[in-house]
Amino acid sequence: KNQVEQSPQSLIILEGKNCTLQCNYTVSPFSNLRWYKQDTGRGPVSLTIMTFSENTKSNGRYTATLDADTKQSSLHITASQLSDSASYICVVSERGSQGNLIFGKGTKLSVKP
Amino acid sequence: GAGVSQSPSNKVTEKGKDVELRCDPISGHTALYWYRQSLGQGLEFLIYFQGNSAPDKSGLPSDRFSAERTGGSVSTLTIQRTQQEDSAVYLCASSVGLAEYNEQFFGPGTRLTVL
């Protein structure tokens, strides 16, 4: 069964610190992997998208990595800000699915002053 | 519009009533998706449209759920005879083409509460 598992479930860090969120997936055949940020009460917003051949992609203070061999991805947030408080969702697309993306349950990040 | 819009933003209904949720995608986006997000759960795929047709309805949880899209733009998701387990946030997303290859843009969602 195609699944996306994220850890930790929740995380609290102090403003200015770095953190890394993890994503493991069993989706096959693999097409691409995305990280989304979802603020409370809002829809998810795309941060990065990586295909099989890409192993790192950055978007400002966000850097995503992908190891397609071990089916693992991470999202690293540098110099966290209060506005980074949100849920971060890992999403994997199955090749040929046409659009049925498989979503993880997300990691809820709280950045404290 | 600038982004995907959904209405209403909140809907409270009584068990057994029908509800209709609306999604206005980004102009020119041919693909439109509906998802359900229950408390503490990941997004659950419901249905997607390519133009006006819905090639994949496999995610609809029961025959009480239906969706249509007219004119390749606005879509409505209808839930008949609502049940308490239907309570969730219903999210709509659109993309220029199929979401497997293209970025999806999400609306703010409709929070449905069935009493």
Short mmCIF file of C-alpha atoms in Angstrom, two decimals:
data_model
loop_
_atom_site.label_atom_id
_atom_site.label_comp_id
_atom_site.label_asym_id
_atom_site.label_seq_id
_atom_site.Cartn_x
_atom_site.Cartn_y
_atom_site.Cartn_z
CA LYS A 1 0.00 0.00 0.00
CA ASN A 2 1.33 3.44 -0.92
CA GLN A 3 2.08 5.38 2.25
CA VAL A 4 3.86 8.51 3.39
CA GLU A 5 5.06 8.66 7.00
CA GLN A 6 6.36 11.81 8.65
CA SER A 7 8.29 12.42 11.84
CA PRO A 8 8.22 13.92 14.31
CA GLN A 9 4.49 14.44 14.68
CA SER A 10 5.15 17.78 16.36
CA LEU A 11 8.17 19.88 17.20
CA ILE A 12 8.84 22.97 19.30
CA ILE A 13 11.98 25.03 18.70
CA LEU A 14 13.26 28.46 19.68
CA GLU A 15 13.37 31.27 17.17
CA GLY A 16 16.66 31.34 15.30
CA LYS A 17 17.34 27.62 15.66
CA ASN A 18 17.52 25.10 12.83
CA CYS A 19 15.39 21.98 12.52
CA THR A 20 14.97 18.97 10.24
CA LEU A 21 11.73 17.18 9.44
CA GLN A 22 11.66 13.64 8.08
CA CYS A 23 9.55 11.85 5.49
CA ASN A 24 9.61 8.15 4.54
CA TYR A 25 7.49 6.78 1.72
CA THR A 26 6.60 3.48 0.13
CA VAL A 27 5.04 4.92 -3.03
CA SER A 28 5.97 3.05 -6.17
CA PRO A 29 6.48 3.77 -8.99
CA PHE A 30 7.74 7.15 -7.84
CA SER A 31 7.16 10.36 -9.78
CA ASN A 32 8.00 13.26 -7.49
CA LEU A 33 8.02 14.43 -3.88
CA ARG A 34 6.81 17.76 -2.58
CA TRP A 35 6.90 19.62 0.68
CA TYR A 36 4.03 21.90 1.55
CA LYS A 37 3.59 24.44 4.35
CA GLN A 38 0.09 24.75 5.80
CA ASP A 39 -0.70 27.63 8.11
CA THR A 40 -3.61 27.14 10.51
CA GLY A 41 -6.90 27.66 8.71
CA ARG A 42 -5.28 27.96 5.30
CA GLY A 43 -4.67 25.68 2.35
CA PRO A 44 -1.22 24.12 1.82
CA VAL A 45 1.38 26.13 -0.09
CA SER A 46 4.11 24.43 -2.10
CA LEU A 47 7.70 24.84 -0.88
CA THR A 48 9.66 22.42 -3.09
CA ILE A 49 9.11 19.68 -5.64
CA MET A 50 11.77 17.08 -6.51
CA THR A 51 11.85 14.40 -9.16
CA PHE A 52 13.74 11.11 -9.04
CA SER A 53 16.96 12.63 -10.37
CA GLU A 54 17.13 15.51 -7.90
CA ASN A 55 18.56 15.03 -4.44
CA THR A 56 18.39 18.57 -3.05
CA LYS A 57 16.37 21.69 -3.66
CA SER A 58 16.29 24.98 -1.79
CA ASN A 59 13.67 27.67 -1.38
CA GLY A 60 15.07 30.45 0.78
CA ARG A 61 15.64 29.10 4.28
CA TYR A 62 14.02 25.77 3.34
CA THR A 63 16.18 22.97 1.91
CA ALA A 64 14.70 19.63 0.93
CA THR A 65 16.70 16.47 0.29
CA LEU A 66 15.64 13.28 -1.42
CA ASP A 67 17.20 9.81 -1.36
CA ALA A 68 15.16 7.82 -3.86
CA ASP A 69 17.07 4.63 -3.06
CA THR A 70 16.07 4.61 0.60
CA LYS A 71 12.79 6.42 -0.11
CA GLN A 72 13.52 9.14 2.40
CA SER A 73 13.27 12.90 2.30
CA SER A 74 14.02 15.65 4.76
CA LEU A 75 13.13 19.31 5.04
CA HIS A 76 15.70 21.48 6.78
CA ILE A 77 14.69 24.90 8.06
CA THR A 78 17.52 27.32 8.79
CA ALA A 79 17.40 30.23 11.25
CA SER A 80 13.75 29.66 12.09
CA GLN A 81 11.31 32.54 12.39
CA LEU A 82 8.02 32.83 14.26
CA SER A 83 6.24 32.78 10.90
CA ASP A 84 7.60 29.28 10.25
CA SER A 85 5.07 27.97 12.78
CA ALA A 86 2.83 25.74 10.66
CA SER A 87 2.26 22.16 9.58
CA TYR A 88 4.73 20.81 7.03
CA ILE A 89 3.33 18.14 4.76
CA CYS A 90 5.27 15.67 2.64
CA VAL A 91 3.44 14.62 -0.52
CA VAL A 92 4.44 11.90 -2.98
CA SER A 93 3.11 11.47 -6.48
CA GLU A 94 2.82 8.00 -8.01
CA ARG A 95 3.97 7.83 -11.62
CA GLY A 96 1.00 7.45 -13.94
CA SER A 97 -1.50 8.39 -11.24
CA GLN A 98 -2.48 11.56 -13.07
CA GLY A 99 -3.08 13.40 -9.88
CA ASN A 100 -3.84 11.20 -6.93
CA LEU A 101 -1.20 12.61 -4.64
CA ILE A 102 -0.42 10.77 -1.41
CA PHE A 103 -0.17 13.04 1.60
CA GLY A 104 1.60 12.50 4.90
CA LYS A 105 -0.13 13.60 8.09
CA GLY A 106 2.32 16.44 8.53
CA THR A 107 4.68 17.70 11.21
CA LYS A 108 3.33 20.52 13.34
CA LEU A 109 6.16 22.99 13.99
CA SER A 110 5.94 25.66 16.67
CA VAL A 111 8.62 28.33 16.79
CA LYS A 112 8.76 30.12 20.14
CA PRO A 113 10.37 33.50 20.84
CA GLY B 1 -9.00 35.88 -9.37
CA ALA B 2 -5.55 35.77 -7.85
CA GLY B 3 -5.98 32.38 -6.26
CA VAL B 4 -8.33 29.49 -5.64
CA SER B 5 -11.40 30.54 -3.70
CA GLN B 6 -13.89 28.38 -1.84
CA SER B 7 -17.26 29.06 -0.32
CA PRO B 8 -18.60 28.99 2.24
CA SER B 9 -15.59 29.18 4.54
CA ASN B 10 -17.58 27.54 7.31
CA LYS B 11 -20.74 25.45 7.18
CA VAL B 12 -22.65 24.01 10.11
CA THR B 13 -25.46 21.66 9.25
CA GLU B 14 -27.70 19.12 10.88
CA LYS B 15 -27.31 15.43 10.30
CA GLY B 16 -29.35 14.31 7.29
CA LYS B 17 -29.25 17.63 5.45
CA ASP B 18 -27.62 18.14 2.06
CA VAL B 19 -24.73 20.58 1.61
CA GLU B 20 -23.08 22.09 -1.43
CA LEU B 21 -19.49 23.33 -1.41
CA ARG B 22 -18.12 25.56 -4.14
CA CYS B 23 -14.66 25.97 -5.63
CA ASP B 24 -13.46 28.68 -8.02
CA PRO B 25 -10.11 27.62 -9.50
CA ILE B 26 -7.41 29.88 -10.87
CA SER B 27 -8.42 31.11 -14.32
CA GLY B 28 -6.99 28.90 -17.04
CA HIS B 29 -6.28 25.92 -14.79
CA THR B 30 -7.72 22.84 -16.45
CA ALA B 31 -7.24 20.42 -13.55
CA LEU B 32 -9.25 20.69 -10.34
CA TYR B 33 -9.02 18.48 -7.26
CA TRP B 34 -11.09 17.96 -4.14
CA TYR B 35 -9.57 16.69 -0.89
CA ARG B 36 -10.86 16.09 2.61
CA GLN B 37 -8.79 16.81 5.71
CA SER B 38 -10.09 15.29 8.91
CA LEU B 39 -8.71 16.33 12.28
CA GLY B 40 -5.26 14.84 12.80
CA GLN B 41 -5.27 13.13 9.43
CA GLY B 42 -3.52 13.75 6.14
CA LEU B 43 -5.35 15.04 3.11
CA GLU B 44 -7.57 12.41 1.52
CA PHE B 45 -8.11 12.53 -2.24
CA LEU B 46 -11.78 12.62 -3.25
CA ILE B 47 -12.05 13.39 -6.98
CA TYR B 48 -10.35 15.29 -9.76
CA PHE B 49 -11.52 16.96 -12.97
CA GLN B 50 -9.65 17.44 -16.20
CA GLY B 51 -11.78 20.07 -17.90
CA ASN B 52 -15.38 19.09 -17.22
CA SER B 53 -14.82 15.36 -16.98
CA ALA B 54 -13.94 13.41 -13.88
CA PRO B 55 -11.72 10.47 -14.90
CA ASP B 56 -11.07 9.41 -11.33
CA LYS B 57 -13.89 9.27 -8.81
CA SER B 58 -12.27 6.51 -6.79
CA GLY B 59 -11.77 8.63 -3.71
CA LEU B 60 -15.41 9.50 -3.12
CA PRO B 61 -16.21 7.78 0.21
CA SER B 62 -19.81 6.88 -0.59
CA ASP B 63 -22.60 7.47 -3.09
CA ARG B 64 -23.77 10.38 -0.93
CA PHE B 65 -20.84 12.35 -2.37
CA SER B 66 -20.95 13.80 -5.87
CA ALA B 67 -19.19 16.56 -7.72
CA GLU B 68 -19.58 18.42 -10.96
CA ARG B 69 -17.71 21.01 -12.92
CA THR B 70 -19.32 23.11 -15.59
CA GLY B 71 -17.67 25.27 -18.21
CA GLY B 72 -14.27 23.98 -17.17
CA SER B 73 -14.24 26.39 -14.26
CA VAL B 74 -16.35 26.36 -11.09
CA SER B 75 -16.86 23.06 -9.31
CA THR B 76 -19.37 22.03 -6.66
CA LEU B 77 -19.04 19.15 -4.23
CA THR B 78 -22.38 17.94 -2.93
CA ILE B 79 -22.86 15.78 0.13
CA GLN B 80 -26.34 14.33 0.55
CA ARG B 81 -27.82 13.18 3.84
CA THR B 82 -24.80 14.37 5.78
CA GLN B 83 -23.43 12.26 8.62
CA GLN B 84 -21.31 13.32 11.58
CA GLU B 85 -18.28 11.53 10.11
CA ASP B 86 -18.47 13.93 7.15
CA SER B 87 -17.24 16.72 9.44
CA ALA B 88 -13.88 17.86 8.06
CA VAL B 89 -12.18 20.60 6.09
CA TYR B 90 -12.81 20.21 2.37
CA LEU B 91 -9.98 21.59 0.25
CA CYS B 92 -9.98 22.36 -3.42
CA ALA B 93 -6.86 22.73 -5.56
CA SER B 94 -6.22 23.58 -9.19
CA SER B 95 -3.27 23.21 -11.53
CA VAL B 96 -2.45 24.11 -15.14
CA GLY B 97 -2.36 20.41 -15.97
CA LEU B 98 -2.41 17.12 -14.18
CA ALA B 99 -1.06 17.43 -10.65
CA GLU B 100 1.43 14.62 -11.12
CA TYR B 101 3.62 17.06 -13.04
CA ASN B 102 2.35 20.47 -12.10
CA GLU B 103 2.16 22.53 -8.97
CA GLN B 104 -1.20 22.50 -7.22
CA PHE B 105 -2.60 25.69 -5.75
CA PHE B 106 -4.94 25.20 -2.84
CA GLY B 107 -7.91 27.20 -1.69
CA PRO B 108 -8.48 28.05 1.99
CA GLY B 109 -10.96 25.23 2.46
CA THR B 110 -14.52 24.88 3.72
CA ARG B 111 -14.85 23.70 7.31
CA LEU B 112 -17.94 21.47 7.50
CA THR B 113 -19.45 20.61 10.85
CA VAL B 114 -22.31 18.13 10.98
CA LEU B 115 -24.23 18.21 14.27
#
